[in-house]
Coordinates of C-alpha atoms in Angstrom, one line a residue:
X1 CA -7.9 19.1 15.4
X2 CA -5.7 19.6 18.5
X3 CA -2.2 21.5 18.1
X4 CA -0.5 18.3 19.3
X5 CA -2.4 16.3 16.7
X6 CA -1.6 19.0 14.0
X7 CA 1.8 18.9 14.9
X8 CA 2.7 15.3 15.4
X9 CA 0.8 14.6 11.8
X10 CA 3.1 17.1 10.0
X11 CA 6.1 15.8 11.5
X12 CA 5.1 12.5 10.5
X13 CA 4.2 13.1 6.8
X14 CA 7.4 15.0 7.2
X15 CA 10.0 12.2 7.4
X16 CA 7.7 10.4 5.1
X17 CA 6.8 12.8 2.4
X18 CA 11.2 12.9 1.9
X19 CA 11.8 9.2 2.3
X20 CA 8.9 9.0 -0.3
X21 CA 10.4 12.0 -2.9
X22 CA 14.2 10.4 -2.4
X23 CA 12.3 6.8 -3.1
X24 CA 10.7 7.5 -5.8
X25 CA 13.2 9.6 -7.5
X26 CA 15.6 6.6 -6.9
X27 CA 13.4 3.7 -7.9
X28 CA 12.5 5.6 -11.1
X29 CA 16.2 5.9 -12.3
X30 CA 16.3 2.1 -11.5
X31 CA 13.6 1.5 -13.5
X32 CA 14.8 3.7 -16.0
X33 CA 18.4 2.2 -16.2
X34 CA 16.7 -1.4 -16.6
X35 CA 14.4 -0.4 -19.4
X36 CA 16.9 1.8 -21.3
X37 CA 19.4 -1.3 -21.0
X38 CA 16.9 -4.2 -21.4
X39 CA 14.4 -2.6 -23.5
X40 CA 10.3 -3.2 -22.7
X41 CA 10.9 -7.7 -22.6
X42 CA 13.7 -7.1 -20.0
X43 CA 11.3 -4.4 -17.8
X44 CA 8.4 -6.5 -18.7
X45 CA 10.8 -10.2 -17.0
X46 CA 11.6 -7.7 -13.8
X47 CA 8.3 -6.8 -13.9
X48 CA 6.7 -10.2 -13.7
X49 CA 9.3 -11.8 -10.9
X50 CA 7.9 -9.5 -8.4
X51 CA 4.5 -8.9 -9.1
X52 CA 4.4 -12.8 -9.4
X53 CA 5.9 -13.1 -5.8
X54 CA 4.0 -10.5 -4.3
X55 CA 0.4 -12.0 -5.7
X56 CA 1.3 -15.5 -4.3
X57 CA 2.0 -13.7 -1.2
X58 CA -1.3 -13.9 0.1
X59 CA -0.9 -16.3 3.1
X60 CA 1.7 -14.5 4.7
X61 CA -0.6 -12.2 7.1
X62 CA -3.8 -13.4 7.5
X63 CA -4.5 -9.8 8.6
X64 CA -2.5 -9.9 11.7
X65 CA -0.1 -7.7 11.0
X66 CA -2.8 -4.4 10.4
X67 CA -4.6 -5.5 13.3
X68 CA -1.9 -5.2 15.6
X69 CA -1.3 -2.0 14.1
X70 CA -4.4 -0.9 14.7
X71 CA -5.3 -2.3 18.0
X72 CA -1.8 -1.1 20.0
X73 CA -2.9 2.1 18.3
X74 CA -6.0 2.1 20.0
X75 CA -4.1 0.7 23.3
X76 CA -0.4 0.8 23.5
X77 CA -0.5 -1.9 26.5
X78 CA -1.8 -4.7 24.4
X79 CA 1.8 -4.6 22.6
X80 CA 3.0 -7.4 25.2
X81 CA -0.3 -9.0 24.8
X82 CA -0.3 -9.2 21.3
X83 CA 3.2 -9.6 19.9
X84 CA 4.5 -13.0 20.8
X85 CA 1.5 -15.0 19.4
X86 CA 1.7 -12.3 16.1
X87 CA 5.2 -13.1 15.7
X88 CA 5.3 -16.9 15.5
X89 CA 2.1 -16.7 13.8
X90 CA 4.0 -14.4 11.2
X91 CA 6.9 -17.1 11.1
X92 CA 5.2 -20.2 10.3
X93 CA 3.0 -18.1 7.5
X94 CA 6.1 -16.6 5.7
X95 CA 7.7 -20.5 5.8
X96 CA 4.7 -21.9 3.9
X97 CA 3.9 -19.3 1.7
X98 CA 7.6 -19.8 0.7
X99 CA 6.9 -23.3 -0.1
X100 CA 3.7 -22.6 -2.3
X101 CA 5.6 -20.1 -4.2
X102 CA 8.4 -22.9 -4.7
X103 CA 5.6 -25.2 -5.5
X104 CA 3.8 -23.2 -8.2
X105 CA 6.8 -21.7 -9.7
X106 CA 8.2 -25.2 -10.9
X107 CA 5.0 -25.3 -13.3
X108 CA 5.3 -21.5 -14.7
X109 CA 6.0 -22.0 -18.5
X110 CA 9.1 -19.5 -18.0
X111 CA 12.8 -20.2 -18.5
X112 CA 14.5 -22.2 -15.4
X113 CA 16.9 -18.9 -14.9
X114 CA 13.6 -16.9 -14.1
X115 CA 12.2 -19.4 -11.7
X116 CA 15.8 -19.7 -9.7
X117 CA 15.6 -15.8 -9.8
X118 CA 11.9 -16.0 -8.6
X119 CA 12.5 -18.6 -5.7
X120 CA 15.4 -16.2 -4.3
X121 CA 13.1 -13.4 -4.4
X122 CA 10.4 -15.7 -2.3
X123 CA 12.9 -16.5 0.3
X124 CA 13.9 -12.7 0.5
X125 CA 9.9 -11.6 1.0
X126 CA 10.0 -14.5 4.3
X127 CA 12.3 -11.8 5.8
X128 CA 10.3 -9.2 4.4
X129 CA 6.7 -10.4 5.5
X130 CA 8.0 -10.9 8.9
X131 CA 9.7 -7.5 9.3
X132 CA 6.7 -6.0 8.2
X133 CA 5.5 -6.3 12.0
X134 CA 8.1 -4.3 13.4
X135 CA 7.0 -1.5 10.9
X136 CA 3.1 -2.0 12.2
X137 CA 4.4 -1.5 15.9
X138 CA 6.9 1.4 14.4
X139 CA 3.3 3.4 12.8
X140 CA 1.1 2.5 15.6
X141 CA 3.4 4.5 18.3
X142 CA 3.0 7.1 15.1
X143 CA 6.9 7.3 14.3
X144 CA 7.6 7.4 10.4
X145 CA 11.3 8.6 10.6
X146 CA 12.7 5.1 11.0
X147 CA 11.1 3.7 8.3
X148 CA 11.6 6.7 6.2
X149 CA 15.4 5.9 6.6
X150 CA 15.1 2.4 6.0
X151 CA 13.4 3.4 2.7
X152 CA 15.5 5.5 1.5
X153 CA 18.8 3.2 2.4
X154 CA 17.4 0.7 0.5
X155 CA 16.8 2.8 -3.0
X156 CA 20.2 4.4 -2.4
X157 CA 21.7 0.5 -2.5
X158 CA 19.0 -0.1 -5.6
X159 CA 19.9 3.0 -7.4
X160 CA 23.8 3.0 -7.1
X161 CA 24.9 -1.2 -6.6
X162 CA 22.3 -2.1 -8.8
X163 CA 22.6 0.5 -11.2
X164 CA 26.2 -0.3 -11.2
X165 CA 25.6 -4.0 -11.5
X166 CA 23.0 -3.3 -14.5
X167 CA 26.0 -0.8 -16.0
X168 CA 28.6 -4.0 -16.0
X169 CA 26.8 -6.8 -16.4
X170 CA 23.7 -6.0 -18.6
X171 CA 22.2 -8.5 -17.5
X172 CA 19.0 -9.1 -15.3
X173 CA 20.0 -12.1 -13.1
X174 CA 22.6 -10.3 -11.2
X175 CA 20.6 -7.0 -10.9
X176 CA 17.6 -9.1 -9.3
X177 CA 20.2 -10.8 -7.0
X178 CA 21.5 -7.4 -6.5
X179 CA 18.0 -5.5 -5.8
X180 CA 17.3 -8.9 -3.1
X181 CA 20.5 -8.0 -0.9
X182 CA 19.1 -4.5 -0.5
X183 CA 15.5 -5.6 0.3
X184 CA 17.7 -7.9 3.4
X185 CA 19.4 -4.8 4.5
X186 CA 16.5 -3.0 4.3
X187 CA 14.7 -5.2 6.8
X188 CA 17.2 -5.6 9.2
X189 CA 17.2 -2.7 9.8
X190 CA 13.1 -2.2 10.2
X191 CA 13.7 -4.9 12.6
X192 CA 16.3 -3.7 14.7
X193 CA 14.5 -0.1 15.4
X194 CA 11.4 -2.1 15.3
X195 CA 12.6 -3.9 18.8
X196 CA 13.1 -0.3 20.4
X197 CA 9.6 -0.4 21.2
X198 CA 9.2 -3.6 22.4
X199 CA 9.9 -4.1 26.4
X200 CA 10.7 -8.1 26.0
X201 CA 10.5 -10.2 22.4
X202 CA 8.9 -12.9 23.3
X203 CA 7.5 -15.7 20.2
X204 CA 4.7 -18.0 21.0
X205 CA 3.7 -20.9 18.5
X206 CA 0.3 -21.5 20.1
X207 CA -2.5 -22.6 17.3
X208 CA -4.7 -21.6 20.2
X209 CA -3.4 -17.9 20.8
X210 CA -3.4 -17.6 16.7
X211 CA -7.0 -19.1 16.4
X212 CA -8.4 -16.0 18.4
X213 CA -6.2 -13.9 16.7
X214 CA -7.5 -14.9 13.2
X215 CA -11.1 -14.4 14.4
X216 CA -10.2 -11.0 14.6
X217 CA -7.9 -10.3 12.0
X218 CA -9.6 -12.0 8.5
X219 CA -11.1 -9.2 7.2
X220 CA -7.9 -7.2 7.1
X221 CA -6.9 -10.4 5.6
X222 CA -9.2 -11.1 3.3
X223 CA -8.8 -6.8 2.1
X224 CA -5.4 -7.4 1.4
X225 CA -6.2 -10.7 -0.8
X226 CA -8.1 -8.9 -2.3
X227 CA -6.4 -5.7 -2.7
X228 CA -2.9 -8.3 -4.0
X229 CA -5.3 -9.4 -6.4
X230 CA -6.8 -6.2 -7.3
X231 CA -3.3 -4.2 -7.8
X232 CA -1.1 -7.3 -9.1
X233 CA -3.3 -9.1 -11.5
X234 CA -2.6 -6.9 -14.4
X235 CA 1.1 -7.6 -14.9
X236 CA 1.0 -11.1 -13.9
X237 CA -2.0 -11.6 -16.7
X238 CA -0.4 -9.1 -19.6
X239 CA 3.3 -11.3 -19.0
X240 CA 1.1 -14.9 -19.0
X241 CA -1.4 -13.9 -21.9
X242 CA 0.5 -11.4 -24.1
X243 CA 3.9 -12.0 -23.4
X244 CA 7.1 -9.6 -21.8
X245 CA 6.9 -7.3 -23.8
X246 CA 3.6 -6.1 -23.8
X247 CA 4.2 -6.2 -19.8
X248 CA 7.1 -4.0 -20.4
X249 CA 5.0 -1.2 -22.6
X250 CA 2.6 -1.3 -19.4
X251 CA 4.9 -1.4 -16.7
X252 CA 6.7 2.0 -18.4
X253 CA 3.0 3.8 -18.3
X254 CA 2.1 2.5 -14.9
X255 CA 5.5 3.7 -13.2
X256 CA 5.3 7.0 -14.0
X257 CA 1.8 6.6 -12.4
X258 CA 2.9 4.8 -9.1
X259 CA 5.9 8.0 -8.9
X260 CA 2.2 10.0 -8.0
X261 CA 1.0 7.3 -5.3
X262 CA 3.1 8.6 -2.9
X263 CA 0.9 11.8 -2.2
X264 CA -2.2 9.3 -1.2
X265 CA 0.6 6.7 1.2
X266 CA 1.9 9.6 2.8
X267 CA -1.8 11.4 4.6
X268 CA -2.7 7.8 4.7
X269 CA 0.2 6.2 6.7
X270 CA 0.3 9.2 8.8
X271 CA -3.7 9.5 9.8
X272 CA -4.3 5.7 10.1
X273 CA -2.8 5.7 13.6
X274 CA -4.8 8.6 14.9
X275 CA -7.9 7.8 13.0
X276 CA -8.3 5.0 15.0
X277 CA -7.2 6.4 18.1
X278 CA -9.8 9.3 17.2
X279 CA -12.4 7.0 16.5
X280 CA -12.5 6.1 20.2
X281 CA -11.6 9.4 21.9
X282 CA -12.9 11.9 19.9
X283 CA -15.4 11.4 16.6
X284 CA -15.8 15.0 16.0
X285 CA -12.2 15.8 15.3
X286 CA -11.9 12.2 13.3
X287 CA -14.9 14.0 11.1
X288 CA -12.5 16.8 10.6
X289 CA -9.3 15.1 10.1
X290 CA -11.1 12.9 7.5
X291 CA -12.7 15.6 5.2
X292 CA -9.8 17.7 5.1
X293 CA -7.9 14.9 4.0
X294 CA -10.3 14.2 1.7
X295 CA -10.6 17.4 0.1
X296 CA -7.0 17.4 -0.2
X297 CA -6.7 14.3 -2.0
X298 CA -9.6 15.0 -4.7
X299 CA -7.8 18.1 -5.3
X300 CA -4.6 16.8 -6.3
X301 CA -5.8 13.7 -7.7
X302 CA -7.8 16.0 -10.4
X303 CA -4.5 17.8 -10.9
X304 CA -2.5 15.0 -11.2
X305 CA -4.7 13.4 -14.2
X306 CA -4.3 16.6 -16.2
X307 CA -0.8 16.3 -15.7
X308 CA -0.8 12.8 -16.6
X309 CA -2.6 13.2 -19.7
X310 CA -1.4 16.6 -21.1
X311 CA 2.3 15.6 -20.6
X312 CA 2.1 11.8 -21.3
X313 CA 4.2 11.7 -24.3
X314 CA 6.9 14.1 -23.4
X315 CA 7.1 11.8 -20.1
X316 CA 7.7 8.6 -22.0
X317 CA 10.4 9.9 -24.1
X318 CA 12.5 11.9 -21.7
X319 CA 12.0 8.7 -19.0
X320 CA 11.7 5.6 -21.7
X321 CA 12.9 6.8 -24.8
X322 CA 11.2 5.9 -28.4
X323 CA 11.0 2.6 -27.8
X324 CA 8.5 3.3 -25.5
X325 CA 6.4 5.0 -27.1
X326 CA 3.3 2.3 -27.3
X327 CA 3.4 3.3 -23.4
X328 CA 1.6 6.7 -23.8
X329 CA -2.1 5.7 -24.9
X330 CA -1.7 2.9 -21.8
X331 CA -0.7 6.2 -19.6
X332 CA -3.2 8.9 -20.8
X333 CA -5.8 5.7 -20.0
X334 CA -4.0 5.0 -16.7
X335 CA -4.1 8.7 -15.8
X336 CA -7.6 8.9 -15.0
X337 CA -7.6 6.1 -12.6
X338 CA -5.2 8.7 -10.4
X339 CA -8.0 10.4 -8.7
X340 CA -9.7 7.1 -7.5
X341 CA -6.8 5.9 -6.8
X342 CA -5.8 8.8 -4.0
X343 CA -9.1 8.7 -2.5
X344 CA -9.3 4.7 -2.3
X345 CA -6.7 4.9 -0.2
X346 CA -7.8 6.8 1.9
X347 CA -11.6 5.5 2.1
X348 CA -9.8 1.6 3.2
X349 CA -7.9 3.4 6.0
X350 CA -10.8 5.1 7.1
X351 CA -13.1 2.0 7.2
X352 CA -10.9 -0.1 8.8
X353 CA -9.9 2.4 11.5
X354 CA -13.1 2.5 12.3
X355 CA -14.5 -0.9 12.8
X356 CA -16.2 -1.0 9.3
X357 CA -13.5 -3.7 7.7
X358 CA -16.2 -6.3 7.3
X359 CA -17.8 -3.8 4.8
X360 CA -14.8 -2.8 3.1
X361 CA -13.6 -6.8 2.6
X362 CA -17.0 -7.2 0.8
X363 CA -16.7 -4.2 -1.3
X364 CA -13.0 -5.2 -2.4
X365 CA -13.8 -8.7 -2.9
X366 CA -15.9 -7.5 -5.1
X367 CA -14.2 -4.7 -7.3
X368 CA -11.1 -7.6 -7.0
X369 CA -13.2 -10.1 -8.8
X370 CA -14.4 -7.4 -11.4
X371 CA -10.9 -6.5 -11.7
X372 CA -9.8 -9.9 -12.5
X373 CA -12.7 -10.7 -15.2
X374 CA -12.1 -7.1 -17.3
X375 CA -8.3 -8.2 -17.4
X376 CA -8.7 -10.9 -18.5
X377 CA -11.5 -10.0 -21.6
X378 CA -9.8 -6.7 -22.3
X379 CA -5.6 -7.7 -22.4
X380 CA -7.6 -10.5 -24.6
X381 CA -8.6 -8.1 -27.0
X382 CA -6.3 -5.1 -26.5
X383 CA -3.4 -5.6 -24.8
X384 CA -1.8 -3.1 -22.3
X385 CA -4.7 -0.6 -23.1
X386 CA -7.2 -3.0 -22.0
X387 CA -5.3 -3.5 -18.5
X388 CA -5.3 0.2 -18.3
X389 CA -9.3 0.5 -19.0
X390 CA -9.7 -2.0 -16.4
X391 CA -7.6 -0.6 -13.6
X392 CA -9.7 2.6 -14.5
X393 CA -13.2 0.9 -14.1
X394 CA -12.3 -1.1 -11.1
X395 CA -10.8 1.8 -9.3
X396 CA -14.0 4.2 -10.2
X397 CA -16.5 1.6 -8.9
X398 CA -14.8 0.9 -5.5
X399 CA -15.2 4.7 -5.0
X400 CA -18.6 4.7 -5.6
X401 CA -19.3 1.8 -3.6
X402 CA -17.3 2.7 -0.3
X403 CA -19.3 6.3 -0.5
X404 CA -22.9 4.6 -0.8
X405 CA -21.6 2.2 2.4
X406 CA -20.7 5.1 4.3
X407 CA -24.1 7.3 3.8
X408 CA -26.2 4.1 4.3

């Protein structure tokens, strides 16, 4: 790798390794004050809301926001190109997936207080899905430091208004509403240094420009289907099949695993950009860039399960407390997913920066589907272990299959 290269990637993972550590710290006390005050059936009703918005998120990209990434990227003058028909695209998406979240959400056999909280979350992720653009144009110039503060701002709010709100009120309706005005501050501002980059915002609502567009972008589409399904199923199955609580016991385990996560997002987000540019200028140094990333992510995904496992308990009870405590076999099974889970990230990044997405959607599609069925039989039969075996089993056999499509 270059010096320039070198440099510009460990600035990079620089603003976002301590937006990341501040994030996760912050989001962990959240989580922590909620489940202390709530107990697992109040974590396990937080827990649902949003994993239930974000799954029924799934027409609000279409794949056009990681294509734009990747193609201004590739070729910073197709910004101007690109943008206006992405952004009214992007606009008419986030309105009707609002609606279909509005729609199915009448139907959920939940409590009307949890669908009114739900439906305000939904018209929060509009703002959110469209923002989400700016952050693409923000990574493919391959500046982190704006979105790193943007990040942290909006734990700091979640950590100290809603921990303060949680604190008085000890209730979850005006923590959720509390958690939704930091998410809107949170965006605005991804917005408004999202627009430093852009010479003229222009919007187009052209069904012609976004029918080329989506002839392009589907597969990143269809990868993040089924990567929404793939990551949000569990909860959304354990709250609909075993009830809150169980979703509580799981969400406890799979926090302390998602505070890890942010190793694999951090290389990711800041090779992604230059991976693709790589691809095209130079494939040698891509090679290189690739396995040491690789190697570094086996590594501490190996370490990270032993941690995991050895110190499961202690974890639970110093985070959770006793009442907890039905979290630690769900975490010591959870813990071995970690090491797939670091270099899954990395293996989708690499594929789609380098023109193999059509590949990838097939193999996700796949694991998604697998995912799906082994939820469904094994939180059946056992509950928040079961989730745990299958996010094990799922994650394992998209590793294997992404390295037989890249030696064939």
């Amino acid at each position: 790798m270059t010096e320039s290269l070198k440099l510009r990637l460990i600035k990079n993972a620089g603003w976002l390794f301590s937006a990341e550590v501040i994030s996760k710290l912050l989001a962990y006390g959240v989580v922590v004050l909620l489940s202390r005050t709530l107990g697992p059936e109040g974590l396990g009703q937080y827990s649902f809301i949003f994993y239930y918005v974000g799954l029924l998120g799934i027409f609000s990209d279409l794949g056009v926001g990681y294509y734009l990434m990747r193609e201004v990227a590739r070729d910073r003058k197709k910004l101007n190109e690109l943008l206006p028909g992405v952004l009214g695209l992007k606009i008419v998406l986030a309105i009707v997936n609002f609606l279909v979240i509005v729609g199915i959400t009448l139907f959920l056999p939940k409590p009307d207080w949890m669908k009114i909280l739900i439906i305000l979350a939904g018209a929060e992720a509009m703002l959110t899905w469209i923002a989400g653009i700016f952050v693409s144009i923000m990574y493919a110039h391959e500046t982190t430091r704006y979105e790193a503060i943007a990040r942290t701002t909006e734990r700091l709010w979640a950590f100290f208004v809603g921990g303060a709100v949680i604190y008085t009120f000890k209730s979850l309706s005006p923590f959720i509403v509390a958690l939704l005005a930091g998410y809107t501050l949170r965006e605005i501002m991804r917005i408004k240094w999202g627009l430093g980059f852009i010479d003229e915002l222009k919007i187009r609502f052209r069904p012609e420009v976004w029918k080329n567009l989506l002839k392009k972008s589907y597969p990143f589409w269809l990868i993040g289907l089924f990567t929404l399904i793939y990551y949000r199923t569990d909860m959304v199955m354990l709250s609909l099949l075993r009830g809150d609580y169980e979703t509580g016991i799981y969400r406890a385990a799979y926090t302390l695993i998602e505070v890890s996560l942010f190793v694999p997002n951090i290389v990711v987000s800041t090779a992604m950009p230059s991976m693709a540019r790589l691809w095209k200028e130079n494939k040698e140094t891509l090679k290189v860039l690739f396995k040491k990333s690789f190697q570094m992510l086996t590594l501490l995904g190996v370490a990270g399960l032993a941690g995991y496992y050895i110190f499961a308990r202690l974890g639970i009870l110093i985070v959770f407390g006793e009442e907890f405590l039905p979290s630690v076999p769900v975490l010591r099974i959870l813990a071995f997913a970690i090491p797939f889970m670091f270099l899954n990230s990395l293996l989708a990044s690499y594929m789609n920066a380098t023109g193999k997405e059509l590949a990838f959607t097939k193999i996700t599609g796949f694991t998604a589907l697998l995912n799906v069925a082994l939820n469904y039989f094994l939180i059946l039969h056992y509950g928040a272990e079961g989730a745990a075996v299958a996010t094990v089993i799922s994650q394992g056999a998209q590793v294997l299959l992404v390295h037989f499509s890249l030696k064939t």
